[in-house]
Coordinates of C-alpha atoms in Angstrom, one line a residue:
X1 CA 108.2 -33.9 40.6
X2 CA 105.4 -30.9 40.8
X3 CA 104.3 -28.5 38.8
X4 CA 103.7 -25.1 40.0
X5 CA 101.8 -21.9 38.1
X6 CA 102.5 -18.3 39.2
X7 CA 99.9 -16.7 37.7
X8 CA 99.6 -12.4 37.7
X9 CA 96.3 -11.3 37.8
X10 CA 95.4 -8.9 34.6
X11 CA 96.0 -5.3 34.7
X12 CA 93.9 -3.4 37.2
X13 CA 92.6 0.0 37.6
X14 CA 93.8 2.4 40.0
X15 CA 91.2 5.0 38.7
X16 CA 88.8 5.2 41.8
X17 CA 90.9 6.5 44.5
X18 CA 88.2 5.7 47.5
X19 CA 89.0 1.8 46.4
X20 CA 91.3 0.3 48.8
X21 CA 94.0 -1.8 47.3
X22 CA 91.8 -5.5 47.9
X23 CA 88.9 -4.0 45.8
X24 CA 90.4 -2.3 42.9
X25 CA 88.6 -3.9 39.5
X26 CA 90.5 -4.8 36.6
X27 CA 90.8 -2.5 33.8
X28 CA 89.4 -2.3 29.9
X29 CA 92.9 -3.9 29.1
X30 CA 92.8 -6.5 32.2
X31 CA 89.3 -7.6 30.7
X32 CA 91.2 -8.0 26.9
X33 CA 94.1 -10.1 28.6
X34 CA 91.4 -12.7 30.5
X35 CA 90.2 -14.9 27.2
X36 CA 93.8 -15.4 25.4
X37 CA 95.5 -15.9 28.8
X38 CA 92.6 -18.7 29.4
X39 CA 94.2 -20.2 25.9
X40 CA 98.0 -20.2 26.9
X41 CA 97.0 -21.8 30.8
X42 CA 95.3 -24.5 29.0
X43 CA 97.8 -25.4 26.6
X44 CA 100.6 -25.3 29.3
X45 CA 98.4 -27.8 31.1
X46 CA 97.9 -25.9 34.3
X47 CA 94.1 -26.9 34.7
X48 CA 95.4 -30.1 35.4
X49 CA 95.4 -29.9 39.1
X50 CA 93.6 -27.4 41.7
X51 CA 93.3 -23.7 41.3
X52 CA 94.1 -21.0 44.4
X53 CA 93.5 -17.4 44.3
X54 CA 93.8 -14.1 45.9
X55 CA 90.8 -12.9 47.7
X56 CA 91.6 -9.4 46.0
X57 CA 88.5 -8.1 43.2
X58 CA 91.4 -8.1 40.6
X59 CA 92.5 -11.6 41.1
X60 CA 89.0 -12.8 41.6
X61 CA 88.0 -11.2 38.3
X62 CA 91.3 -13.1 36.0
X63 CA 89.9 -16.1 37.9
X64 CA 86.4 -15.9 36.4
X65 CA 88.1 -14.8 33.1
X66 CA 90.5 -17.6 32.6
X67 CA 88.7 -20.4 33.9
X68 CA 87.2 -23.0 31.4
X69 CA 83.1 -23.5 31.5
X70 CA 83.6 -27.4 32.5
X71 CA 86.5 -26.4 34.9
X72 CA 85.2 -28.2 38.2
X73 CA 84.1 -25.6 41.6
X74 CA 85.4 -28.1 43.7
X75 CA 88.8 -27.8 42.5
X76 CA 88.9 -23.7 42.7
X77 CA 89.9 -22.2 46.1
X78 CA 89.7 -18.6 47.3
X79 CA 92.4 -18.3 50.0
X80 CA 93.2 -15.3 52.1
X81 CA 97.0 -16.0 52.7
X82 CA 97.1 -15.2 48.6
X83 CA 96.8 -11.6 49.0
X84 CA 100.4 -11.1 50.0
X85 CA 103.7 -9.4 48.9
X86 CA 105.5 -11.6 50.5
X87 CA 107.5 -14.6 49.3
X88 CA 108.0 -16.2 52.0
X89 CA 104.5 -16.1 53.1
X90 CA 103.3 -17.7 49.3
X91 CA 106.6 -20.3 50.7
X92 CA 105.0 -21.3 53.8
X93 CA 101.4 -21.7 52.2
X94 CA 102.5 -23.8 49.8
X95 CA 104.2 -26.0 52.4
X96 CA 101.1 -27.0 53.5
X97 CA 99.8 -28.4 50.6
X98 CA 99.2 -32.0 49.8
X99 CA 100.4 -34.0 47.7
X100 CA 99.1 -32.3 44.8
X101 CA 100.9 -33.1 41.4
X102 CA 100.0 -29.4 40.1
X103 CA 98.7 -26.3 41.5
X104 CA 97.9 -22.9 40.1
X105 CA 98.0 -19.6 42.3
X106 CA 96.9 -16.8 40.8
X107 CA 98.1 -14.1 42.9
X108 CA 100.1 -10.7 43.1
X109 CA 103.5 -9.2 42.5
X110 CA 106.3 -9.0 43.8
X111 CA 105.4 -12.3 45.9
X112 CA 105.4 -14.5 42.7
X113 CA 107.7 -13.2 41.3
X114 CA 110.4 -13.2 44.2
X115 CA 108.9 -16.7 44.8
X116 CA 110.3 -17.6 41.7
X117 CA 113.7 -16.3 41.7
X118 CA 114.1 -18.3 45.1
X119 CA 112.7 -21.5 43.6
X120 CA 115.0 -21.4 40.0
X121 CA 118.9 -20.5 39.9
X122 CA 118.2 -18.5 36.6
X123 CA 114.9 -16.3 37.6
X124 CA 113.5 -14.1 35.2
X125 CA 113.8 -9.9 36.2
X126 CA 109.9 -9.3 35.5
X127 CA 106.7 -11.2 35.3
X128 CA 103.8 -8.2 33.8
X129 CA 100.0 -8.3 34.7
X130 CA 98.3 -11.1 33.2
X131 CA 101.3 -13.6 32.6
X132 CA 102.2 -16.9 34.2
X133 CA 105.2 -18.9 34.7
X134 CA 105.0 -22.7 35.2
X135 CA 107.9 -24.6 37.3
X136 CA 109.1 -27.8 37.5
X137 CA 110.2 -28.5 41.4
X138 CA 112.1 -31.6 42.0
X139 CA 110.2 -32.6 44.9
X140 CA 107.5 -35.3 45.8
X141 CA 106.1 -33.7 48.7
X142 CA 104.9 -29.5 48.9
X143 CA 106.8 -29.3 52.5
X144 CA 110.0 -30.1 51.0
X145 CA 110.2 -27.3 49.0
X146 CA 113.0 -25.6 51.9
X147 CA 115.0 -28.3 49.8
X148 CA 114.4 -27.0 46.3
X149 CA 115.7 -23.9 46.6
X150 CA 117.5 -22.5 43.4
X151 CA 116.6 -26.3 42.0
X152 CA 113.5 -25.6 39.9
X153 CA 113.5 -25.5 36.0
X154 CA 111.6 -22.9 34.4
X155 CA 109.2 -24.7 31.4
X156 CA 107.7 -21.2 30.1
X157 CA 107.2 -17.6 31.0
X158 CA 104.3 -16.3 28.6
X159 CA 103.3 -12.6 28.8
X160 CA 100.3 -11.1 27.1
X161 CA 102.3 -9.6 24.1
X162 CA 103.7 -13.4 23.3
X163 CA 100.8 -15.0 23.3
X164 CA 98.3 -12.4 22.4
X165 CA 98.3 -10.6 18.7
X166 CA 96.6 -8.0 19.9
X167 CA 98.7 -7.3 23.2
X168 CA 101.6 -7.8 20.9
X169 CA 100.7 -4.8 18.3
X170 CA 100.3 -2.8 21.5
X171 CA 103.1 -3.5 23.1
X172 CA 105.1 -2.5 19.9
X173 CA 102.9 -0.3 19.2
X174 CA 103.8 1.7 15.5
X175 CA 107.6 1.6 15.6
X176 CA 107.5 -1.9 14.7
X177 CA 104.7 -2.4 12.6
X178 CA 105.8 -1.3 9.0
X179 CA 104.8 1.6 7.4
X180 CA 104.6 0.2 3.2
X181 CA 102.3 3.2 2.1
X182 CA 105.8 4.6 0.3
X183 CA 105.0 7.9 1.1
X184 CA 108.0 8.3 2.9
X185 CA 110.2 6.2 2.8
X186 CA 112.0 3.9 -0.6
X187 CA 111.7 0.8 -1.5
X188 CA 114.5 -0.8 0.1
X189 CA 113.0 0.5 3.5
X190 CA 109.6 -0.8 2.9
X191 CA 111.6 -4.0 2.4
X192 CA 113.6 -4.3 5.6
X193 CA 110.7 -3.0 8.1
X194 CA 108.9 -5.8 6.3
X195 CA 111.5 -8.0 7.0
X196 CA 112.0 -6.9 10.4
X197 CA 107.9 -7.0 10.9
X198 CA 108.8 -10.7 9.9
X199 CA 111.0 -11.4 12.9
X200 CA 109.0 -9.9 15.0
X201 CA 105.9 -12.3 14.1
X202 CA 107.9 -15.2 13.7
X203 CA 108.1 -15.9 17.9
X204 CA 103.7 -15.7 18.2
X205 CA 103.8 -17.9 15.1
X206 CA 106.0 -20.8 16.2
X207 CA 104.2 -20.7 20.0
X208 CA 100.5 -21.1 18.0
X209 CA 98.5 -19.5 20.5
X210 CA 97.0 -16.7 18.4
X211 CA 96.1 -17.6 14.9
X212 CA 96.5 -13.8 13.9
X213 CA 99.9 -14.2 14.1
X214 CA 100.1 -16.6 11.2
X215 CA 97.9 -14.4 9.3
X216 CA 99.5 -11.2 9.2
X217 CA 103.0 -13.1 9.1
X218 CA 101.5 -14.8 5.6
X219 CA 100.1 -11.1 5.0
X220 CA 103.9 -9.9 5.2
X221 CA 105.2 -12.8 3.0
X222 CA 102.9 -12.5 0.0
X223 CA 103.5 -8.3 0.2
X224 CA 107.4 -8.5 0.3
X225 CA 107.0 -11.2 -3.1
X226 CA 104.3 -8.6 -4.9
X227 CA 106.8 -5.8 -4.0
X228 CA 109.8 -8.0 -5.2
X229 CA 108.2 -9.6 -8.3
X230 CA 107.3 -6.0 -9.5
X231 CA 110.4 -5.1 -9.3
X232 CA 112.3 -7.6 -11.1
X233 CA 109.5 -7.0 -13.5
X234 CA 110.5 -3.7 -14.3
X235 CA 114.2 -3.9 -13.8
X236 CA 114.4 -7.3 -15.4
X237 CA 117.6 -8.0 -12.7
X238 CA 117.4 -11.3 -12.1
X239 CA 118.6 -11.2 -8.5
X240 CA 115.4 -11.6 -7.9
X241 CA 114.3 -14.4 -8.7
X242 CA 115.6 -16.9 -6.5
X243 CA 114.1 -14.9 -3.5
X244 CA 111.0 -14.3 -4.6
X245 CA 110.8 -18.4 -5.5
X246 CA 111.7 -18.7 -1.7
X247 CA 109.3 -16.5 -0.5
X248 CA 106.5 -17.9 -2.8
X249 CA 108.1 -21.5 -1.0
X250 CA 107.7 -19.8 2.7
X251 CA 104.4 -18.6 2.3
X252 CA 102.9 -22.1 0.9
X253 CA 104.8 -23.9 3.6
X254 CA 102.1 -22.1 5.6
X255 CA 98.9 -22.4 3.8
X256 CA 97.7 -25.6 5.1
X257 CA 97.8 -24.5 8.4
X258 CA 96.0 -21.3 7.7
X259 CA 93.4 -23.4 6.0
X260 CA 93.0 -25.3 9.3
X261 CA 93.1 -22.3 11.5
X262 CA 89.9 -21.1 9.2
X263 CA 88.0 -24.3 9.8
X264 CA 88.5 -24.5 13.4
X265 CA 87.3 -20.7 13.4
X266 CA 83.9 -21.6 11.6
X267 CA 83.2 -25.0 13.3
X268 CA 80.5 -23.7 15.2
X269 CA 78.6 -22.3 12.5
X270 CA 79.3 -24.7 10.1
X271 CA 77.6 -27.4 12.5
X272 CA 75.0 -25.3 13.4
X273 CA 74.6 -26.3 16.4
X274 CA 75.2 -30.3 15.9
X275 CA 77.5 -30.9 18.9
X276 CA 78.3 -34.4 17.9
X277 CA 79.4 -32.9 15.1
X278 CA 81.1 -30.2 16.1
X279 CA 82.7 -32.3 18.3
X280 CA 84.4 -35.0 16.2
X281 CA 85.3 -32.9 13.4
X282 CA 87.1 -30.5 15.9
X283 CA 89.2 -33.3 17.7
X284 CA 90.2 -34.7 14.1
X285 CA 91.6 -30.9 12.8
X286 CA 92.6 -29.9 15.9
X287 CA 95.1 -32.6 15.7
X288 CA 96.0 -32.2 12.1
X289 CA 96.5 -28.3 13.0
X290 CA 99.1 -30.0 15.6
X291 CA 101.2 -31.7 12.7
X292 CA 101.3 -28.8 10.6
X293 CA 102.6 -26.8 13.5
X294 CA 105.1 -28.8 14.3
X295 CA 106.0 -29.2 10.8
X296 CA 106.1 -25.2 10.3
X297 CA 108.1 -24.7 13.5
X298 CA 110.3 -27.5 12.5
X299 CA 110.9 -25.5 9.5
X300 CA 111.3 -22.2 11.1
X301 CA 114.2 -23.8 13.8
X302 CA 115.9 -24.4 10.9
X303 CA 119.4 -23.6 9.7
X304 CA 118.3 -23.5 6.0
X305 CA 115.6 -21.2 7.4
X306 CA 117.9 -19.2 9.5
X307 CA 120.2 -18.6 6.0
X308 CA 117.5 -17.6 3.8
X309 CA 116.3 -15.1 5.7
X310 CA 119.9 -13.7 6.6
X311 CA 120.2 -13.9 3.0
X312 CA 117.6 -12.0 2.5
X313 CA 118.4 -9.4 4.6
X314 CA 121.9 -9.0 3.6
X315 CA 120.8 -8.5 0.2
X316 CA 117.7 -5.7 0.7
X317 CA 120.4 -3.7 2.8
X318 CA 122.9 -3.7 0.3
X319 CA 123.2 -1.1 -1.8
X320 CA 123.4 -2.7 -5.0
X321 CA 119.4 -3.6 -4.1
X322 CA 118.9 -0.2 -2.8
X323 CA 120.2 1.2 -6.4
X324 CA 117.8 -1.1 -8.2
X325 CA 114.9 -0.7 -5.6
X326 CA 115.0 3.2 -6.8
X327 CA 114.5 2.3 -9.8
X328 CA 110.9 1.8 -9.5
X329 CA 109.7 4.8 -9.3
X330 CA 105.7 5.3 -8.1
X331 CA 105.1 5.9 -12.1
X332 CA 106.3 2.1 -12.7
X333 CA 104.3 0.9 -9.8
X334 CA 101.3 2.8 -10.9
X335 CA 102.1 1.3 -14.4
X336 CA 102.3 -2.4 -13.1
X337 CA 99.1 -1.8 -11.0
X338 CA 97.0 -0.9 -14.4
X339 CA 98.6 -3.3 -16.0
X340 CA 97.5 -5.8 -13.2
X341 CA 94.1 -4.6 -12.9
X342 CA 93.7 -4.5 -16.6
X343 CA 94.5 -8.7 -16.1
X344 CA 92.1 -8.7 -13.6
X345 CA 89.3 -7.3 -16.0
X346 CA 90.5 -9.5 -19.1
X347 CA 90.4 -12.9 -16.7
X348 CA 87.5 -11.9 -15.3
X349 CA 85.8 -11.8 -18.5
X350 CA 87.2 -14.8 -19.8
X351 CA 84.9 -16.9 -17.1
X352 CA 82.4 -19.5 -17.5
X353 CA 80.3 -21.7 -15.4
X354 CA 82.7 -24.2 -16.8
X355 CA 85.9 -22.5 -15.4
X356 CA 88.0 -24.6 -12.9
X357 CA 88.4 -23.6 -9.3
X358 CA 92.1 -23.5 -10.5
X359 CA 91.2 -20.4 -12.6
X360 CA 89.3 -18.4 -10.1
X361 CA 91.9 -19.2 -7.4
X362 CA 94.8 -17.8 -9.8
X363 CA 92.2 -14.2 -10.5
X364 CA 92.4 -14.1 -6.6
X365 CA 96.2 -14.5 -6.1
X366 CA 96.3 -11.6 -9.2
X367 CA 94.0 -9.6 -7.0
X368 CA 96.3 -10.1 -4.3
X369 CA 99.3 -8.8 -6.2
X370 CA 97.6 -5.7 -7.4
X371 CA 96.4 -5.0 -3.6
X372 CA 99.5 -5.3 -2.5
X373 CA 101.1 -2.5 -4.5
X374 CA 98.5 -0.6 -3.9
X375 CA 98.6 -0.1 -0.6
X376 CA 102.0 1.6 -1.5
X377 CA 100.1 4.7 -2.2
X378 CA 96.8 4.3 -0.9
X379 CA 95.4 7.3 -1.6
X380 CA 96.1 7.6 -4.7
X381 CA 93.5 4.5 -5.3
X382 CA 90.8 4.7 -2.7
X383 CA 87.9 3.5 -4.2
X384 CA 89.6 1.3 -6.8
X385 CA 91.8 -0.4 -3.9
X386 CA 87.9 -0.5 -1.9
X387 CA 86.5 -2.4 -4.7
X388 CA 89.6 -4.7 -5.0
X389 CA 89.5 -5.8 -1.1
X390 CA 85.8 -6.3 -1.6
X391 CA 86.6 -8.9 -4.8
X392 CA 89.1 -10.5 -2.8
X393 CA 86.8 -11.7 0.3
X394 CA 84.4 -12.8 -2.6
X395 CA 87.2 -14.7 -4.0
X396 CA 88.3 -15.5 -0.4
X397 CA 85.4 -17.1 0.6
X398 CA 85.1 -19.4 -2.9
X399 CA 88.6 -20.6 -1.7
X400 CA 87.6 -21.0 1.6
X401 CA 85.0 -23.2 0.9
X402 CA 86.7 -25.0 -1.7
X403 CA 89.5 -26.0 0.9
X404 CA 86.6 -26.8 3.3
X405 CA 84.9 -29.5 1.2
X406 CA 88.6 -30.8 0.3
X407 CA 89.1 -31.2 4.2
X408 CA 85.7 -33.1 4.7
X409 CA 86.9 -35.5 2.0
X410 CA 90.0 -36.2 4.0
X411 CA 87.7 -36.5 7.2
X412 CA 85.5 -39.2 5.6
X413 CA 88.7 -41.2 4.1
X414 CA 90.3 -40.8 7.3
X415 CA 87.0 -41.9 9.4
X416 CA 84.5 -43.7 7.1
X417 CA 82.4 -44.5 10.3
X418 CA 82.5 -41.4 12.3
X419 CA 79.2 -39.4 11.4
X420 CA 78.5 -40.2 7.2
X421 CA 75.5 -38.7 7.1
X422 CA 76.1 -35.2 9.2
X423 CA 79.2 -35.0 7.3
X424 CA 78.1 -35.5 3.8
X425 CA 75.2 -33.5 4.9
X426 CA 78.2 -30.7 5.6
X427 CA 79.8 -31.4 2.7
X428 CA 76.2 -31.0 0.5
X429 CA 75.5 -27.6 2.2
X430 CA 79.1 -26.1 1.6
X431 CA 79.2 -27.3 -1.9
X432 CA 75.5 -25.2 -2.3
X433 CA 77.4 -22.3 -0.7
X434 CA 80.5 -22.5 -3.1
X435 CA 77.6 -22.9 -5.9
X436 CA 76.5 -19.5 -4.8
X437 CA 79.7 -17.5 -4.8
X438 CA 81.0 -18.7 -7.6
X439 CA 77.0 -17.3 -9.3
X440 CA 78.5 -13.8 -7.8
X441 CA 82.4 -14.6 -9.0
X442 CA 80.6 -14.7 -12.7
X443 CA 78.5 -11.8 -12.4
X444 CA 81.1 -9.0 -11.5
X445 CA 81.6 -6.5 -14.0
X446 CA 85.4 -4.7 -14.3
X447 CA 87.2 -3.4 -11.5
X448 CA 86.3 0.0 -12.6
X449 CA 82.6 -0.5 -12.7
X450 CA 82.0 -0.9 -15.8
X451 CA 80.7 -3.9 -17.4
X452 CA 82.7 -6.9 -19.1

């Protein structure tokens, strides 16, 4: 069995006209597609073998971008019969391959992709710039591949906009990113673009190749419950309340993960420098961030899953929920915000230095609630919802660090020989840290400026 990678060079300029076709560059989007393309390669294992490219600038250039730093020169070859448009040229070079259990060709369309609709029975219609396909080919040797026609299996097609946040939002560009400033639309709108913003996340979140797309997915969760909690606030219906439990259910079935995700992120800083460190720390929560993904898609495959969210969408297009969405009006939302706010100001006052983490973490999530129907009329707060966002990254990174030094403690009961000292040493330095904020935590004043 062999593995094959059809890899399309990033998108390319065709701004200089005196370029001929072999030298054209790639372009400011080409560049943006090398580093997460680099990611998906790696995770679909196709650094595992030897790596051939096109002697063209453009394929040269996603070469340099996508390779990894400890990726071996003597494994990367530059070959001339990879700048083709031909199939059946791409056919006979890889005939005379070796024996090779997996090779990578980044090259050019439509040779790769007409390559691949030969090799599988089902072949895709399109493969963009800066995706890959790998293959499965039921052969043992490269020149039997005349025999594999139509036989190949097809393990993953990945495009920039799957595996790539930012290529995503692009891609989709505003028409599928919701609009929940209320200024145009009701309620029950805000809630199904939200829902459908949902959806649309919920493919980049179960791959795990961007952590942005669990962010903003958990973004959308906790903004569809502030919405929906205010609203069976006011209305007192208590149709409500069973989603809102659900989506309070979704968004903590994601948490842990997130908290990972963070971790990872700020290894480098955090071990300043200490690759020993680094090093061990990353391999354990790498794997841990593993489970959890597993354990999150596990739960998004899922029938119950499926329902709830059908639910869900059955009941925010109804228009019994469209009746009671319009009846909070931007007066009761404005009315909940103060009220919120006003909460804000009481519980910040209410601190100690003897408060619990619990407390401050339950001022953030109130934070969060009040941002949230905020930014249904943004204007209308500016430099109230400004001061609120601020309060919320201080309050973010006391959470932060508090999940931080929680994670250490599992590291050291997990590995009570693997580095004591440079961990505890860690663990010393963010505790000092989380001293620190929580100084700045008691020493804010009201959300309006004025002292508490």
């Amino acid at each position: 069995m062999k593995q094959l990678f059809l890899i399309r060079h990033a998108k390319s300029s065709w701004a200089d006209d005196s370029l001929s076709d072999r030298d054209r560059p790639l372009n400011a989007r080409g560049q943006s597609q090398l580093a997460p393309l680099s990611v998906a390669l790696a995770h679909h294992g196709a650094f595992a073998g030897d790596v051939h490219t096109s002697t063209a600038a453009r394929a040269q250039a996603t070469l340099a971008g996508v390779l990894p730093t400890t990726f071996p020169e003597t494994r990367v070859h530059t070959c001339p019969e990879l700048y083709t448009f031909d199939h059946q040229k791409l056919l006979h070079w890889l005939n005379s391959m070796g024996d090779q259990e997996t090779i990578a060709v980044i090259g050019h369309n439509p040779a790769l992709l007409e390559l691949a609709q030969w090799l599988l029975q089902q072949s895709p219609a399109q493969l963009p710039t800066g995706s890959f396909m790998h293959l499965r080919i039921p052969v043992d040797h490269w020149h039997q591949l005349d025999k594999a026609k139509g036989k190949g299996k097809l393990e993953a097609l990945l495009t920039p906009q799957q595996f790539s946040y930012t290529h995503f939002v692009r891609k989709l560009k505003k028409r599928a990113n919701p609009d929940t400033t209320g200024r145009k639309r009701d309620l029950a709108d805000t809630f199904q673009s939200l829902h459908h913003w949902l959806k649309n996340l919920e493919p980049g979140v179960q791959l795990g190749l961007d952590d942005e797309f669990l962010h903003q997915y958990r973004i959308t969760l906790r903004r569809s419950r502030a919405i929906a909690e205010s609203i069976r606030e006011v209305s007192g219906s208590k149709r409500l309340t069973r989603p809102v439990k659900q989506l309070k259910q979704q968004a903590g079935a994601t948490s842990q993960l997130r908290d990972l995700h963070v971790l990872l992120q700020q290894l480098p800083e955090l071990c300043g420098g200490n690759d020993e460190l680094e090093t061990g720390l990353r391999t354990y929560f790498e794997k841990a961030a593993d489970v959890e993904q597993q354990r999150l898609n596990k739960r998004l495959a899922s029938k119950r899953h499926q329902k709830r969210s059908q639910d869900w969408l059955n009941l925010i297009e109804s228009g019994a929920f469209q009746k009671l969405s319009r009846s909070l009006s931007h007066k009761d939302i404005r009315t909940t915000v103060d009220r919120r706010i006003t909460q804000c100001n009481r519980k910040t006052a209410e601190l100690t230095p003897e408060s619990s983490d619990e407390e401050l973490h339950a001022l953030r999530k109130l934070l969060k609630r009040a941002r949230y129907l905020m930014e249904l009329e943004p204007d209308r707060w500016k430099g109230l919802l400004k001061r609120v966002k601020a309060r919320q990254q201080l309050f973010g990174q006391f959470q932060d660090l508090a999940v931080q030094i929680q994670l250490l403690h599992q590291f050291r009961r997990d590995s009570p020989e693997a580095l004591p000292a440079a961990v505890a040493g860690l663990e010393t330095q963010l505790t000092q840290r989380k001293m620190e904020v929580r100084k700045q935590i008691l020493a804010l004043g009201g959300l309006d400026g004025s002292p508490l």
